[in-house]
């Protein structure tokens, strides 16, 4: 794993992103922002699941005006996602949002007003370059898509820097994994603005998880990236779960969590291991403990293969053994495996 690239630290509400701060997990609501109650309810669920920064779409004035109510009801920084309309950006900031996602080049002369207000309120701006909607002028440069994305980011950055504004974060998302990697790498060689990682339009959970794990995992292992969002067509709670799993699998998770090791099952399995592993995973998903739990299908191999785990079970016929660090503690009947394992974990 390469040393993390040193970026500037930017404050987003109470969260610091960049520098040596933990990689912050972001997600985006799927509710209608104008429906503040539904949006708050979804954000509260995201918060509980470990989301650290949340973004909402602000398509119109009514949505912008709902931001104040939403902001007051939640505990994580709120980001307003705005396209083109400078008035919505001003309204969103007046409602107390913690960050704007807006591309300065799309705003025109009024960008000065946005920057002045953002500076006064210490609100950072994320420039979000999207490979799929790259400006015509960048495509016409014929420098390739990754360099075109970099040039687009540079154009937007220049506008902000010309206004003496440097509270900037940048994303260079594409739905193509290699293109995203290339664009982020090219950017990080030139700039030290913190990077928001993501593979955009990554698709349904299976494809989004694989694409994000490869793209974001590769970048993070190469020291690139300060915050991330996993884009999934589906429940944003899945985005947070996948983000946590991704960070934990490369040792970059910021909060303690239970790591579950489960065997794939085979012809030796004599209990319903998938059901047990699913129940254990669901029960421990939001438990903040730095322990590992093994859920293994058979005693023959399970205890040995799970011996690095702090605690675990290995199945037999209608029963399982409970073990700690590879040492068998006792036998449990199949019906009580999940409850007894959870009870033991609670005591740890
Ligand atoms: Fe099969 Fe046992 Fe290995 Fe699970 S632990 S895959 S049941 S041999």
XYZ file of C-alpha atoms and ligand atoms in Angstrom:
356
model
C 0.000 0.000 0.000
C 1.459 3.345 -1.011
C 1.780 6.221 1.425
C -1.248 8.463 1.336
C -0.815 11.498 -0.848
C -0.864 14.615 1.294
C -3.764 16.880 0.440
C -5.045 20.072 2.013
C -7.494 19.710 4.838
C -10.966 21.078 4.131
C -13.660 21.431 6.758
C -17.155 20.255 5.885
C -19.289 21.062 8.916
C -17.709 19.165 11.815
C -15.879 16.735 9.526
C -12.379 17.336 8.230
C -11.496 15.845 4.881
C -8.009 15.553 3.392
C -4.571 15.608 5.007
C -4.305 12.663 7.359
C -7.993 12.672 8.285
C -9.898 9.404 7.865
C -11.530 8.705 4.494
C -15.056 10.038 5.004
C -18.019 7.996 3.769
C -20.644 9.892 1.804
C -23.975 9.020 0.318
C -26.813 10.774 -1.423
C -30.504 10.682 -0.632
C -33.004 9.267 -3.095
C -36.021 11.046 -1.609
C -37.620 14.178 -3.026
C -35.715 16.908 -1.152
C -38.906 19.009 -1.053
C -40.347 16.290 1.168
C -38.232 17.224 4.163
C -39.747 14.575 6.460
C -38.954 11.702 4.102
C -35.487 13.138 3.456
C -34.748 13.521 7.167
C -35.938 9.964 7.823
C -33.604 8.607 5.149
C -30.661 10.670 6.397
C -31.200 9.449 9.977
C -30.995 5.871 8.707
C -27.838 6.707 6.750
C -26.305 8.322 9.840
C -27.027 5.236 11.929
C -25.442 3.060 9.248
C -22.188 5.063 9.309
C -22.665 7.708 6.619
C -20.541 10.736 7.536
C -21.551 13.326 4.931
C -24.831 13.388 3.015
C -25.732 15.068 -0.256
C -29.183 16.019 -1.449
C -30.312 17.145 -4.880
C -31.560 20.720 -5.062
C -33.496 20.950 -8.322
C -35.683 23.938 -7.480
C -36.445 26.701 -5.013
C -38.803 24.581 -2.938
C -36.063 21.996 -2.465
C -33.577 24.727 -1.511
C -36.014 26.103 1.057
C -36.433 22.656 2.643
C -32.692 22.474 3.408
C -32.921 24.508 6.629
C -35.465 22.121 8.141
C -33.415 19.129 7.025
C -30.158 20.583 8.348
C -31.643 21.236 11.788
C -32.865 17.662 12.138
C -29.658 15.809 11.226
C -26.225 15.390 12.776
C -23.971 14.928 9.743
C -22.839 17.627 7.288
C -25.320 18.417 4.541
C -24.232 18.989 0.947
C -26.408 20.748 -1.627
C -26.086 19.399 -5.162
C -26.799 22.219 -7.588
C -26.643 22.493 -11.342
C -26.526 25.807 -13.205
C -28.824 27.996 -11.059
C -26.809 30.404 -8.897
C -29.922 31.462 -6.953
C -30.355 27.940 -5.641
C -26.751 27.979 -4.411
C -27.295 31.243 -2.544
C -30.561 29.956 -1.069
C -28.941 26.672 -0.022
C -26.136 28.481 1.778
C -28.623 30.770 3.495
C -30.378 27.606 4.724
C -27.161 26.494 6.405
C -25.745 23.740 4.199
C -22.161 22.680 4.901
C -20.926 22.257 1.339
C -21.953 22.941 -2.236
C -21.465 20.638 -5.157
C -21.512 22.971 -8.102
C -19.389 23.491 -11.191
C -18.339 27.160 -11.348
C -17.999 27.105 -15.133
C -21.729 26.450 -15.451
C -22.766 29.475 -13.422
C -21.561 32.459 -15.412
C -20.884 35.878 -13.951
C -22.840 35.196 -10.767
C -20.169 32.796 -9.486
C -18.632 35.795 -7.679
C -21.741 36.095 -5.476
C -21.638 32.399 -4.638
C -17.952 32.506 -3.761
C -18.355 35.619 -1.617
C -21.092 33.955 0.422
C -19.241 30.618 0.611
C -16.140 32.415 1.885
C -18.090 34.360 4.490
C -19.740 31.184 5.795
C -16.704 28.884 5.409
C -18.594 26.627 3.003
C -16.380 24.550 0.702
C -17.243 23.791 -2.902
C -16.863 20.459 -4.655
C -16.211 20.571 -8.351
C -17.756 17.441 -9.806
C -16.378 16.481 -13.209
C -18.353 13.710 -14.874
C -16.786 11.805 -17.770
C -20.198 11.250 -19.326
C -21.112 14.912 -19.532
C -17.782 16.462 -20.385
C -17.982 19.903 -21.979
C -17.791 19.991 -25.788
C -14.719 22.232 -25.630
C -12.843 19.527 -23.675
C -13.880 16.817 -26.115
C -12.770 18.982 -29.022
C -9.279 19.277 -27.583
C -8.713 15.652 -28.659
C -6.515 14.945 -25.667
C -8.337 11.826 -24.557
C -11.123 11.569 -22.008
C -8.980 11.407 -18.864
C -6.969 14.485 -19.843
C -10.223 16.133 -20.921
C -11.656 15.506 -17.455
C -8.519 16.944 -15.896
C -8.755 19.998 -18.167
C -12.383 20.438 -17.148
C -11.480 20.316 -13.456
C -8.697 22.825 -14.122
C -11.097 25.202 -15.819
C -13.484 25.167 -12.848
C -10.642 25.423 -10.323
C -9.189 28.399 -12.160
C -12.470 30.277 -11.831
C -12.450 29.761 -8.057
C -8.742 30.472 -7.648
C -9.142 33.710 -9.631
C -11.643 34.709 -6.956
C -9.100 33.763 -4.256
C -11.154 30.804 -3.140
C -9.346 27.613 -2.245
C -11.810 25.631 -0.142
C -12.139 23.208 -2.997
C -12.711 19.467 -3.303
C -12.748 17.701 -6.635
C -14.258 14.552 -8.078
C -13.512 13.104 -11.512
C -16.099 10.379 -11.872
C -16.761 8.199 -14.870
C -18.717 5.012 -15.220
C -15.659 3.396 -16.777
C -13.308 2.172 -14.053
C -10.054 2.629 -15.983
C -11.023 6.112 -17.087
C -11.868 7.153 -13.526
C -8.544 5.808 -12.255
C -6.621 7.613 -14.992
C -8.410 10.897 -14.362
C -7.899 10.773 -10.580
C -4.242 9.818 -10.995
C -3.614 12.621 -13.473
C -5.263 15.117 -11.133
C -3.395 13.997 -8.046
C -0.057 14.440 -9.800
C -0.822 18.130 -10.275
C -2.989 19.268 -7.374
C -3.281 18.850 -3.643
C -6.989 19.585 -3.381
C -8.738 16.722 -1.562
C -10.327 14.146 -3.810
C -13.855 12.811 -3.552
C -13.720 9.358 -5.138
C -16.513 7.664 -7.001
C -17.415 5.589 -10.018
C -20.541 7.148 -11.388
C -23.555 5.321 -12.796
C -21.950 2.157 -11.461
C -25.251 0.317 -11.680
C -27.121 -2.190 -9.554
C -25.529 -3.441 -6.318
C -23.470 -6.280 -7.797
C -21.872 -4.303 -10.610
C -21.553 -1.131 -8.505
C -19.796 -3.030 -5.737
C -17.301 -4.669 -8.067
C -16.602 -1.517 -10.059
C -16.193 0.623 -6.968
C -14.068 -1.937 -5.167
C -11.675 -2.127 -8.094
C -11.598 1.560 -8.980
C -11.710 3.114 -5.532
C -9.741 0.288 -3.950
C -6.961 0.708 -6.497
C -6.803 4.462 -5.968
C -6.876 4.199 -2.177
C -4.164 1.548 -2.166
C -2.118 3.988 -4.227
C -2.607 6.699 -1.641
C -5.214 8.651 -3.614
C -8.564 9.738 -2.186
C -9.887 11.579 0.845
C -13.611 10.866 0.818
C -15.794 8.548 -1.213
C -19.240 7.704 -2.375
C -20.219 4.341 -3.759
C -22.945 5.005 -6.351
C -25.541 2.266 -6.356
C -28.834 2.103 -8.213
C -30.889 1.202 -5.173
C -31.023 1.855 -1.461
C -28.380 4.393 -0.339
C -27.949 2.305 2.822
C -26.234 -0.228 0.557
C -23.824 2.504 -0.532
C -22.739 3.045 3.050
C -22.483 -0.691 3.777
C -20.311 -1.253 0.696
C -18.161 1.806 1.489
C -17.512 0.477 4.988
C -16.694 -2.961 3.699
C -14.355 -1.517 1.088
C -12.479 0.658 3.583
C -12.317 -2.094 6.195
C -10.949 -4.593 3.713
C -7.902 -2.378 3.161
C -7.578 -1.205 6.757
C -8.805 2.350 6.167
C -12.053 2.278 8.131
C -12.466 5.167 10.538
C -14.815 3.568 12.989
C -14.524 0.278 14.765
C -16.565 -2.468 13.226
C -17.019 -6.176 13.489
C -15.294 -8.075 10.697
C -17.119 -11.200 9.671
C -15.268 -14.102 8.123
C -17.531 -16.751 6.625
C -16.635 -19.866 4.671
C -18.289 -20.415 1.285
C -19.843 -23.733 2.484
C -19.276 -27.027 0.697
C -20.340 -30.663 0.798
C -19.129 -30.905 4.389
C -21.621 -28.308 5.649
C -24.431 -29.819 7.710
C -26.103 -26.659 9.040
C -27.850 -23.765 7.318
C -24.715 -21.648 7.334
C -25.946 -19.004 4.889
C -28.926 -18.260 7.119
C -26.707 -18.090 10.198
C -24.081 -15.877 8.528
C -26.793 -13.559 7.173
C -28.382 -13.194 10.614
C -25.026 -12.590 12.311
C -24.041 -10.030 9.656
C -27.343 -8.160 10.006
C -27.133 -8.110 13.818
C -23.541 -6.876 13.902
C -23.570 -4.432 10.999
C -23.726 -1.325 13.161
C -21.908 -2.629 16.224
C -18.802 -0.557 16.925
C -16.339 -3.176 18.116
C -12.930 -3.967 16.736
C -13.278 -7.745 16.663
C -13.460 -10.475 14.050
C -16.088 -13.199 14.002
C -15.818 -16.441 12.038
C -18.905 -18.265 10.791
C -17.674 -21.604 9.449
C -19.454 -24.578 7.997
C -17.652 -27.529 9.583
C -15.572 -28.406 12.575
C -12.936 -30.282 10.536
C -11.592 -27.187 8.780
C -13.649 -24.359 10.271
C -11.986 -24.071 13.655
C -8.489 -24.078 12.191
C -9.281 -21.729 9.329
C -11.120 -19.397 11.681
C -8.463 -19.339 14.344
C -7.356 -15.779 13.586
C -10.855 -14.644 14.494
C -11.533 -13.498 18.046
C -14.634 -15.650 18.222
C -16.541 -17.944 15.923
C -18.716 -20.939 15.362
C -18.099 -24.030 13.273
C -21.048 -26.180 12.274
C -21.682 -29.876 12.837
C -24.860 -31.912 12.356
C -27.681 -29.901 14.006
C -25.119 -28.121 16.180
C -22.028 -25.957 16.192
C -18.993 -25.458 18.367
C -18.237 -22.037 19.731
C -14.550 -21.162 19.658
C -12.346 -18.267 20.676
C -9.003 -17.774 18.902
C -9.261 -21.322 17.614
C -9.947 -22.866 21.029
C -13.264 -24.707 21.378
C -15.350 -23.388 24.280
C -18.594 -25.360 24.029
C -21.227 -26.945 21.777
C -24.500 -25.161 20.904
C -27.723 -26.595 19.426
C -28.535 -25.296 15.909
C -31.526 -23.221 17.027
C -29.399 -21.230 19.499
C -26.255 -20.659 17.437
C -26.987 -17.052 16.452
C -28.343 -15.897 19.817
C -25.533 -17.482 21.845
C -22.838 -16.172 19.537
C -24.295 -12.660 19.755
C -24.498 -12.898 23.527
C -20.825 -13.857 23.741
C -19.902 -10.968 21.437
C -21.882 -8.567 23.593
C -19.729 -9.559 26.561
C -16.493 -8.877 24.663
Fe -16.361 -26.645 3.649
Fe -15.696 -26.665 6.223
Fe -14.254 -25.184 4.502
Fe -16.702 -24.428 5.150
S -14.959 -24.578 6.538
S -15.862 -24.534 3.086
S -17.747 -26.376 5.384
S -14.449 -27.419 4.536
